[in-house]
Amino acid sequence: MVLCLLIVSILPARWLTPWSGRIGELASLPLVPLGDGFTAIRVWLEGGGGREDPRTAEVWKKEAGIYRQKAHAAQNEVRRLQQELNILRRFPVETETETSPPSLVSASVVAIDPSPGGEHLVRINKGLNLGIRQGGVALHDQDILVGYVLDEPGRTTATIRPMHSRETRPIKAVIPVPGEDPAATTPTEPLLLQPDGNGWTATVPKEYAVQKGWEVRLSDEDWPRWAQGCLLGRVETVERAESNPNWNELRIQPSNPIHRLRRILVVSESDEPATPPPTEGGAP
Amino acid sequence: MNLGVFVIALFFCVSLDSSLMPVISIGGFSPSTTATLVVFVALFAPRSVALWAGLAAGLLMDLSIPAAAAGDRSLVVPGPYAIGFVFGTQLVLLLRSMVFRRNPIAVGLLTTPFLIAVSLAWMAIWLIRGLDADSILPWAGGHALSELLSRLVWAVMSGAVGIGTGWLLLFSWPVWRFDQSVLRR
C-alpha cells in the first residue's frame, strides 16, 4: 500500500490531474458540514469585536444613493413603456396564429454525431410527447440560435441540426451596429449567409459598415417569429473579395456551437388554441 | 481500538485543522490536531493498527485540500502526507516505550518529532516531484529550505498545542477501548 502511494505521489502532474481532483472532492465531502461549522466559528472569532471601517460605510452610502437614483429612473422608464404598450395594444395587427403561445421545452443533449466530416447532428432527450414539433428552433441562453428540429421528431427524442450545417439553406441576417439603441438604428440591408459546416460566409459591398467581432442576428421571414433577431454568431474576418475589389467577404463564426452545449431550449409551435389579442380595458 | 471513534475524531480533527485552526496561525502555519490524534493512537494502539491509522489520516489530509495551485490549475497528490504519517508513526512506535503514555505532555512532545518526520518525508517527495519541469510545487516562488524551516516551526507549534489536545484525548481514553495488553509491552 505504502509502495503504491509512493509511486502515485511521484507521478507527473499531467497524469494525476485527470483523476486525483475528483477523488479529493469525494474524500472531502464528509468534511463539508464540519468545515462549514468551523469556518462560521472562525469568522465569528476573527470578526467578533471588529468594527466596520467608517470609510467603507461612506462608500456604501454613496453607492446606495446611486442605486436609488437608478431604481427611480428605471421605475419611470417602466411607467413610460407601460403607457406605450397600452397604446400599441389598441392595434390588433397580429393574426391568430401569431398570438398562439410557443411551446418551450428545455432539453439535454444526449448524443452527437461523431463522424469527423459529418453534420454533427445532435440528439436531445425530449420529443413529441413533450411538445417538440418539426420546425422548432433550438436556443441557448434565450438569445443564441443554435439549431432547428430536423424531420419529424420521435416521441421521446428529437434530432437537431446545427444552424451552420452545410445542409441548412442560406439564411438572411442583419448586423446591428454595436452600442446603438436597436430601436433607433436604421435596419441594415439583410445579408445572405451561406453555411459551410463551420460557420457562414457572406459577401457585402465595400461600404457596408461591419467590423470584426460584430454580432450577426437572424432576420429571415421564412424562419419562425421567435427566432427573429436571435444571435447567430460574430464576424470573424472581413476580407476584400478576390473576384471584385468593391466587395468584402465576411466569415461568421457561430456564437455557441450546439455540440458544445449540454442543455438547450427548444421553441416550437404550440398545439394550444390561439388566444385573442388583448383589447383596451380587457373587454372583448 | 474503537474504529468508529477514530474515524469521527479523524474527520473532526482534519476539519478543525483546515477551518478553525487558521485563527491561531503563525507564519501561515496553524497547529495540527490531526498529528496529535495520530500520535495518541500510536501511543496506545497495536503496531499495525497505528500504522494504518497514520496512513488513513495522511491520505485524508492529502485528498482534502489541493497541495499546490498555479494559475487556474490545482493539484491533489495522494501520498506525501500519507507516507509522511506512516514514517512519523513508525518513529512514535519506536519512542513510545520510553515515555509515560498517559501524560498529556508526552503526547504533545511526541507530536513535534512526529511532524518533523512527516515534514522530511513530505519534502522529499515534493523535491522528487520538482524534478519534473511541468510539476506545480507547494512553495512556488519560494525556496525549499525556507519551506522546511517553516515546517519545523509548525512542528514545534503543533507540539505546544498538542499538550492541550493530548489532555482532551487522554480524557476520552475509555471511549477508545484500546487493548490493555499493548500498554504492558
mmCIF file of N, CA, C and O in Angstrom, chain B residues 107-185:
data_model
loop_
_atom_site.group_PDB
_atom_site.id
_atom_site.type_symbol
_atom_site.label_atom_id
_atom_site.label_comp_id
_atom_site.label_asym_id
_atom_site.label_seq_id
_atom_site.Cartn_x
_atom_site.Cartn_y
_atom_site.Cartn_z
ATOM 1 N N VAL B 107 2.304 13.283 25.005
ATOM 2 C CA VAL B 107 1.581 13.309 23.719
ATOM 3 C C VAL B 107 2.003 14.554 22.930
ATOM 4 O O VAL B 107 2.308 14.483 21.734
ATOM 5 N N GLY B 108 2.033 15.686 23.629
ATOM 6 C CA GLY B 108 2.416 16.931 22.964
ATOM 7 C C GLY B 108 3.858 16.900 22.494
ATOM 8 O O GLY B 108 4.161 17.270 21.347
ATOM 9 N N LEU B 109 4.744 16.422 23.353
ATOM 10 C CA LEU B 109 6.162 16.424 22.994
ATOM 11 C C LEU B 109 6.455 15.477 21.825
ATOM 12 O O LEU B 109 7.309 15.762 20.995
ATOM 13 N N LEU B 110 5.754 14.357 21.782
ATOM 14 C CA LEU B 110 5.987 13.420 20.677
ATOM 15 C C LEU B 110 5.411 13.937 19.354
ATOM 16 O O LEU B 110 5.804 13.476 18.283
ATOM 17 N N THR B 111 4.487 14.879 19.455
ATOM 18 C CA THR B 111 3.918 15.439 18.214
ATOM 19 C C THR B 111 5.004 16.159 17.413
ATOM 20 O O THR B 111 5.000 16.120 16.176
ATOM 21 N N THR B 112 5.938 16.809 18.115
ATOM 22 C CA THR B 112 6.984 17.558 17.408
ATOM 23 C C THR B 112 7.887 16.633 16.578
ATOM 24 O O THR B 112 8.014 16.840 15.367
ATOM 25 N N PRO B 113 8.520 15.602 17.166
ATOM 26 C CA PRO B 113 9.332 14.711 16.311
ATOM 27 C C PRO B 113 8.499 14.003 15.241
ATOM 28 O O PRO B 113 8.977 13.781 14.129
ATOM 29 N N PHE B 114 7.235 13.718 15.590
ATOM 30 C CA PHE B 114 6.361 13.092 14.605
ATOM 31 C C PHE B 114 6.220 13.996 13.377
ATOM 32 O O PHE B 114 6.409 13.560 12.239
ATOM 33 N N LEU B 115 5.942 15.280 13.619
ATOM 34 C CA LEU B 115 5.732 16.188 12.492
ATOM 35 C C LEU B 115 7.036 16.513 11.769
ATOM 36 O O LEU B 115 7.025 16.802 10.570
ATOM 37 N N ILE B 116 8.154 16.455 12.484
ATOM 38 C CA ILE B 116 9.446 16.650 11.791
ATOM 39 C C ILE B 116 9.658 15.496 10.803
ATOM 40 O O ILE B 116 10.060 15.701 9.650
ATOM 41 N N ALA B 117 9.356 14.275 11.257
ATOM 42 C CA ALA B 117 9.482 13.117 10.362
ATOM 43 C C ALA B 117 8.517 13.246 9.184
ATOM 44 O O ALA B 117 8.891 12.984 8.037
ATOM 45 N N VAL B 118 7.304 13.678 9.480
ATOM 46 C CA VAL B 118 6.312 13.867 8.407
ATOM 47 C C VAL B 118 6.831 14.893 7.393
ATOM 48 O O VAL B 118 6.787 14.671 6.185
ATOM 49 N N SER B 119 7.373 15.996 7.919
ATOM 50 C CA SER B 119 7.847 17.073 7.036
ATOM 51 C C SER B 119 9.003 16.602 6.160
ATOM 52 O O SER B 119 9.081 16.966 4.980
ATOM 53 N N LEU B 120 9.887 15.793 6.744
ATOM 54 C CA LEU B 120 11.029 15.309 5.956
ATOM 55 C C LEU B 120 10.545 14.435 4.796
ATOM 56 O O LEU B 120 10.999 14.599 3.651
ATOM 57 N N ALA B 121 9.630 13.529 5.089
ATOM 58 C CA ALA B 121 9.110 12.660 4.028
ATOM 59 C C ALA B 121 8.341 13.488 2.988
ATOM 60 O O ALA B 121 8.496 13.288 1.778
ATOM 61 N N TRP B 122 7.557 14.430 3.479
ATOM 62 C CA TRP B 122 6.755 15.284 2.591
ATOM 63 C C TRP B 122 7.664 16.095 1.656
ATOM 64 O O TRP B 122 7.436 16.158 0.448
ATOM 65 N N MET B 123 8.722 16.675 2.249
ATOM 66 C CA MET B 123 9.647 17.487 1.454
ATOM 67 C C MET B 123 10.362 16.610 0.428
ATOM 68 O O MET B 123 10.560 17.023 -0.722
ATOM 69 N N ALA B 124 10.757 15.403 0.858
ATOM 70 C CA ALA B 124 11.491 14.513 -0.054
ATOM 71 C C ALA B 124 10.632 14.193 -1.277
ATOM 72 O O ALA B 124 11.118 14.268 -2.418
ATOM 73 N N ILE B 125 9.380 13.888 -1.034
ATOM 74 C CA ILE B 125 8.504 13.536 -2.163
ATOM 75 C C ILE B 125 8.300 14.733 -3.090
ATOM 76 O O ILE B 125 8.379 14.620 -4.306
ATOM 77 N N TRP B 126 8.089 15.912 -2.487
ATOM 78 C CA TRP B 126 7.860 17.083 -3.341
ATOM 79 C C TRP B 126 9.130 17.507 -4.071
ATOM 80 O O TRP B 126 9.054 18.036 -5.181
ATOM 81 N N LEU B 127 10.296 17.249 -3.468
ATOM 82 C CA LEU B 127 11.544 17.572 -4.179
ATOM 83 C C LEU B 127 11.707 16.644 -5.382
ATOM 84 O O LEU B 127 12.159 17.069 -6.441
ATOM 85 N N ILE B 128 11.318 15.380 -5.202
ATOM 86 C CA ILE B 128 11.373 14.448 -6.341
ATOM 87 C C ILE B 128 10.391 14.903 -7.419
ATOM 88 O O ILE B 128 10.707 14.922 -8.603
ATOM 89 N N ARG B 129 9.203 15.317 -6.983
ATOM 90 C CA ARG B 129 8.213 15.798 -7.957
ATOM 91 C C ARG B 129 8.725 17.037 -8.697
ATOM 92 O O ARG B 129 8.401 17.251 -9.850
ATOM 93 N N GLY B 130 9.522 17.846 -8.003
ATOM 94 C CA GLY B 130 10.049 19.073 -8.594
ATOM 95 C C GLY B 130 11.002 18.824 -9.748
ATOM 96 O O GLY B 130 11.298 19.727 -10.535
ATOM 97 N N LEU B 131 11.515 17.585 -9.859
ATOM 98 C CA LEU B 131 12.418 17.274 -10.971
ATOM 99 C C LEU B 131 11.681 17.345 -12.315
ATOM 100 O O LEU B 131 12.302 17.569 -13.351
ATOM 101 N N ASP B 132 10.367 17.123 -12.264
ATOM 102 C CA ASP B 132 9.561 17.244 -13.476
ATOM 103 C C ASP B 132 9.262 18.726 -13.700
ATOM 104 O O ASP B 132 8.668 19.384 -12.846
ATOM 105 N N ALA B 133 9.700 19.236 -14.839
ATOM 106 C CA ALA B 133 9.560 20.679 -15.103
ATOM 107 C C ALA B 133 8.094 21.115 -15.146
ATOM 108 O O ALA B 133 7.775 22.272 -14.900
ATOM 109 N N ASP B 134 7.197 20.186 -15.441
ATOM 110 C CA ASP B 134 5.783 20.520 -15.591
ATOM 111 C C ASP B 134 5.049 20.563 -14.243
ATOM 112 O O ASP B 134 3.896 20.969 -14.171
ATOM 113 N N SER B 135 5.728 20.123 -13.181
ATOM 114 C CA SER B 135 5.054 19.985 -11.890
ATOM 115 C C SER B 135 4.813 21.338 -11.219
ATOM 116 O O SER B 135 5.580 22.279 -11.400
ATOM 117 N N ILE B 136 3.725 21.387 -10.440
ATOM 118 C CA ILE B 136 3.452 22.582 -9.620
ATOM 119 C C ILE B 136 3.967 22.258 -8.222
ATOM 120 O O ILE B 136 3.692 21.169 -7.708
ATOM 121 N N LEU B 137 4.686 23.181 -7.599
ATOM 122 C CA LEU B 137 5.229 22.920 -6.261
ATOM 123 C C LEU B 137 4.494 23.755 -5.222
ATOM 124 O O LEU B 137 4.086 24.880 -5.497
ATOM 125 N N PRO B 138 4.341 23.225 -4.005
ATOM 126 C CA PRO B 138 3.617 24.000 -2.974
ATOM 127 C C PRO B 138 4.331 25.280 -2.595
ATOM 128 O O PRO B 138 3.693 26.217 -2.135
ATOM 129 N N TRP B 139 5.637 25.304 -2.753
ATOM 130 C CA TRP B 139 6.374 26.515 -2.385
ATOM 131 C C TRP B 139 6.745 27.321 -3.636
ATOM 132 O O TRP B 139 7.791 27.956 -3.692
ATOM 133 N N ALA B 140 5.881 27.295 -4.627
ATOM 134 C CA ALA B 140 6.151 28.010 -5.877
ATOM 135 C C ALA B 140 6.504 29.459 -5.577
ATOM 136 O O ALA B 140 5.786 30.144 -4.869
ATOM 137 N N GLY B 141 7.620 29.915 -6.118
ATOM 138 C CA GLY B 141 8.060 31.287 -5.872
ATOM 139 C C GLY B 141 8.934 31.396 -4.646
ATOM 140 O O GLY B 141 9.644 32.368 -4.462
ATOM 141 N N GLY B 142 8.926 30.398 -3.775
ATOM 142 C CA GLY B 142 9.765 30.420 -2.585
ATOM 143 C C GLY B 142 10.919 29.439 -2.714
ATOM 144 O O GLY B 142 11.264 28.992 -3.801
ATOM 145 N N HIS B 143 11.514 29.121 -1.563
ATOM 146 C CA HIS B 143 12.662 28.220 -1.579
ATOM 147 C C HIS B 143 12.318 26.999 -0.734
ATOM 148 O O HIS B 143 11.648 27.116 0.296
ATOM 149 N N ALA B 144 12.824 25.850 -1.147
ATOM 150 C CA ALA B 144 12.518 24.609 -0.428
ATOM 151 C C ALA B 144 13.023 24.657 1.011
ATOM 152 O O ALA B 144 12.384 24.159 1.937
ATOM 153 N N LEU B 145 14.193 25.281 1.200
ATOM 154 C CA LEU B 145 14.773 25.315 2.547
ATOM 155 C C LEU B 145 13.914 26.156 3.492
ATOM 156 O O LEU B 145 13.683 25.782 4.652
ATOM 157 N N SER B 146 13.442 27.294 2.983
ATOM 158 C CA SER B 146 12.573 28.130 3.831
ATOM 159 C C SER B 146 11.272 27.403 4.147
ATOM 160 O O SER B 146 10.712 27.550 5.236
ATOM 161 N N GLU B 147 10.803 26.599 3.197
ATOM 162 C CA GLU B 147 9.605 25.792 3.441
ATOM 163 C C GLU B 147 9.874 24.794 4.574
ATOM 164 O O GLU B 147 9.052 24.615 5.477
ATOM 165 N N LEU B 148 11.051 24.174 4.529
ATOM 166 C CA LEU B 148 11.386 23.187 5.558
ATOM 167 C C LEU B 148 11.482 23.852 6.939
ATOM 168 O O LEU B 148 10.982 23.330 7.932
ATOM 169 N N LEU B 149 12.110 25.033 6.969
ATOM 170 C CA LEU B 149 12.246 25.747 8.247
ATOM 171 C C LEU B 149 10.862 26.123 8.798
ATOM 172 O O LEU B 149 10.600 25.993 9.990
ATOM 173 N N SER B 150 9.986 26.567 7.905
ATOM 174 C CA SER B 150 8.627 26.916 8.339
ATOM 175 C C SER B 150 7.927 25.692 8.909
ATOM 176 O O SER B 150 7.193 25.774 9.894
ATOM 177 N N ARG B 151 8.174 24.562 8.292
ATOM 178 C CA ARG B 151 7.535 23.332 8.764
ATOM 179 C C ARG B 151 8.099 22.885 10.117
ATOM 180 O O ARG B 151 7.394 22.256 10.900
ATOM 181 N N LEU B 152 9.330 23.234 10.378
ATOM 182 C CA LEU B 152 9.900 22.932 11.699
ATOM 183 C C LEU B 152 9.210 23.785 12.766
ATOM 184 O O LEU B 152 8.893 23.302 13.860
ATOM 185 N N VAL B 153 8.969 25.040 12.421
ATOM 186 C CA VAL B 153 8.228 25.919 13.337
ATOM 187 C C VAL B 153 6.830 25.348 13.575
ATOM 188 O O VAL B 153 6.321 25.312 14.697
ATOM 189 N N TRP B 154 6.235 24.877 12.485
ATOM 190 C CA TRP B 154 4.892 24.269 12.546
ATOM 191 C C TRP B 154 4.897 23.078 13.494
ATOM 192 O O TRP B 154 3.988 22.903 14.309
ATOM 193 N N ALA B 155 5.969 22.269 13.406
ATOM 194 C CA ALA B 155 6.067 21.076 14.252
ATOM 195 C C ALA B 155 6.149 21.467 15.727
ATOM 196 O O ALA B 155 5.465 20.876 16.579
ATOM 197 N N VAL B 156 6.961 22.484 16.009
ATOM 198 C CA VAL B 156 7.121 22.920 17.407
ATOM 199 C C VAL B 156 5.792 23.493 17.928
ATOM 200 O O VAL B 156 5.360 23.183 19.055
ATOM 201 N N MET B 157 5.157 24.296 17.085
ATOM 202 C CA MET B 157 3.887 24.920 17.477
ATOM 203 C C MET B 157 2.814 23.854 17.721
ATOM 204 O O MET B 157 2.054 23.915 18.693
ATOM 205 N N SER B 158 2.780 22.875 16.829
ATOM 206 C CA SER B 158 1.792 21.798 16.994
ATOM 207 C C SER B 158 2.066 21.005 18.258
ATOM 208 O O SER B 158 1.129 20.536 18.920
ATOM 209 N N GLY B 159 3.355 20.855 18.595
ATOM 210 C CA GLY B 159 3.716 20.152 19.830
ATOM 211 C C GLY B 159 3.182 20.879 21.048
ATOM 212 O O GLY B 159 2.631 20.262 21.971
ATOM 213 N N ALA B 160 3.316 22.222 21.014
ATOM 214 C CA ALA B 160 2.838 23.026 22.153
ATOM 215 C C ALA B 160 1.319 22.916 22.294
ATOM 216 O O ALA B 160 0.794 22.683 23.387
ATOM 217 N N VAL B 161 0.631 23.071 21.171
ATOM 218 C CA VAL B 161 -0.834 22.959 21.204
ATOM 219 C C VAL B 161 -1.241 21.517 21.487
ATOM 220 O O VAL B 161 -2.298 21.250 22.082
ATOM 221 N N GLY B 162 -0.379 20.587 21.069
ATOM 222 C CA GLY B 162 -0.664 19.161 21.248
ATOM 223 C C GLY B 162 -0.796 18.757 22.705
ATOM 224 O O GLY B 162 -1.435 17.732 22.991
ATOM 225 N N ILE B 163 -0.192 19.531 23.610
ATOM 226 C CA ILE B 163 -0.324 19.194 25.038
ATOM 227 C C ILE B 163 -1.786 19.311 25.452
ATOM 228 O O ILE B 163 -2.338 18.420 26.099
ATOM 229 N N GLY B 164 -2.397 20.399 25.017
ATOM 230 C CA GLY B 164 -3.822 20.597 25.327
ATOM 231 C C GLY B 164 -4.697 19.570 24.620
ATOM 232 O O GLY B 164 -5.587 18.958 25.231
ATOM 233 N N THR B 165 -4.397 19.345 23.348
ATOM 234 C CA THR B 165 -5.183 18.363 22.585
ATOM 235 C C THR B 165 -4.992 16.971 23.185
ATOM 236 O O THR B 165 -5.942 16.186 23.297
ATOM 237 N N GLY B 166 -3.750 16.690 23.553
ATOM 238 C CA GLY B 166 -3.440 15.390 24.154
ATOM 239 C C GLY B 166 -4.219 15.197 25.454
ATOM 240 O O GLY B 166 -4.703 14.089 25.738
ATOM 241 N N TRP B 167 -4.316 16.267 26.235
ATOM 242 C CA TRP B 167 -5.062 16.182 27.507
ATOM 243 C C TRP B 167 -6.518 15.811 27.230
ATOM 244 O O TRP B 167 -7.089 14.939 27.887
ATOM 245 N N LEU B 168 -7.115 16.460 26.203
ATOM 246 C CA LEU B 168 -8.506 16.153 25.840
ATOM 247 C C LEU B 168 -8.638 14.708 25.358
ATOM 248 O O LEU B 168 -9.590 14.010 25.687
ATOM 249 N N LEU B 169 -7.662 14.276 24.560
ATOM 250 C CA LEU B 169 -7.725 12.907 24.040
ATOM 251 C C LEU B 169 -7.562 11.886 25.175
ATOM 252 O O LEU B 169 -8.252 10.863 25.198
ATOM 253 N N LEU B 170 -6.668 12.184 26.105
ATOM 254 C CA LEU B 170 -6.477 11.268 27.237
ATOM 255 C C LEU B 170 -7.732 11.227 28.107
ATOM 256 O O LEU B 170 -8.053 10.199 28.698
ATOM 257 N N PHE B 171 -8.405 12.341 28.152
ATOM 258 C CA PHE B 171 -9.656 12.424 28.906
ATOM 259 C C PHE B 171 -10.695 11.455 28.324
ATOM 260 O O PHE B 171 -11.519 10.897 29.031
ATOM 261 N N SER B 172 -10.619 11.300 26.973
ATOM 262 C CA SER B 172 -11.597 10.420 26.304
ATOM 263 C C SER B 172 -11.079 8.983 26.182
ATOM 264 O O SER B 172 -11.659 8.182 25.450
ATOM 265 N N TRP B 173 -9.993 8.692 26.864
ATOM 266 C CA TRP B 173 -9.315 7.391 26.700
ATOM 267 C C TRP B 173 -10.256 6.187 26.828
ATOM 268 O O TRP B 173 -10.179 5.257 26.005
ATOM 269 N N PRO B 174 -11.174 6.126 27.791
ATOM 270 C CA PRO B 174 -12.029 4.931 27.920
ATOM 271 C C PRO B 174 -12.877 4.658 26.673
ATOM 272 O O PRO B 174 -13.164 3.516 26.359
ATOM 273 N N VAL B 175 -13.269 5.742 25.988
ATOM 274 C CA VAL B 175 -14.121 5.577 24.806
ATOM 275 C C VAL B 175 -13.386 4.825 23.694
ATOM 276 O O VAL B 175 -13.992 4.117 22.884
ATOM 277 N N TRP B 176 -12.071 4.962 23.665
ATOM 278 C CA TRP B 176 -11.275 4.391 22.574
ATOM 279 C C TRP B 176 -11.132 2.865 22.694
ATOM 280 O O TRP B 176 -10.823 2.199 21.734
ATOM 281 N N ARG B 177 -11.331 2.359 23.857
ATOM 282 C CA ARG B 177 -11.241 0.913 24.123
ATOM 283 C C ARG B 177 -9.956 0.304 23.532
ATOM 284 O O ARG B 177 -9.989 -0.617 22.715
ATOM 285 N N PHE B 178 -8.836 0.885 23.934
ATOM 286 C CA PHE B 178 -7.549 0.335 23.478
ATOM 287 C C PHE B 178 -7.295 -1.003 24.158
ATOM 288 O O PHE B 178 -7.736 -1.234 25.288
ATOM 289 N N ASP B 179 -6.552 -1.842 23.463
ATOM 290 C CA ASP B 179 -6.189 -3.142 24.008
ATOM 291 C C ASP B 179 -5.189 -2.919 25.153
ATOM 292 O O ASP B 179 -4.088 -2.389 24.942
ATOM 293 N N GLN B 180 -5.581 -3.325 26.368
ATOM 294 C CA GLN B 180 -4.751 -3.068 27.550
ATOM 295 C C GLN B 180 -3.406 -3.814 27.485
ATOM 296 O O GLN B 180 -2.414 -3.355 28.025
ATOM 297 N N SER B 181 -3.399 -4.941 26.781
ATOM 298 C CA SER B 181 -2.165 -5.733 26.754
ATOM 299 C C SER B 181 -1.046 -4.988 26.029
ATOM 300 O O SER B 181 0.126 -5.204 26.301
ATOM 301 N N VAL B 182 -1.419 -4.091 25.107
ATOM 302 C CA VAL B 182 -0.405 -3.323 24.373
ATOM 303 C C VAL B 182 0.363 -2.424 25.338
ATOM 304 O O VAL B 182 1.571 -2.234 25.227
ATOM 305 N N LEU B 183 -0.368 -1.915 26.328
ATOM 306 C CA LEU B 183 0.244 -0.978 27.275
ATOM 307 C C LEU B 183 1.299 -1.657 28.145
ATOM 308 O O LEU B 183 2.231 -1.017 28.615
ATOM 309 N N ARG B 184 1.150 -2.955 28.351
ATOM 310 C CA ARG B 184 2.098 -3.652 29.234
ATOM 311 C C ARG B 184 3.377 -4.046 28.513
ATOM 312 O O ARG B 184 4.315 -4.469 29.101
ATOM 313 N N ARG B 185 3.357 -3.975 27.156
ATOM 314 C CA ARG B 185 4.541 -4.393 26.414
ATOM 315 C C ARG B 185 5.632 -3.337 26.491
ATOM 316 O O ARG B 185 5.352 -2.164 26.564
#
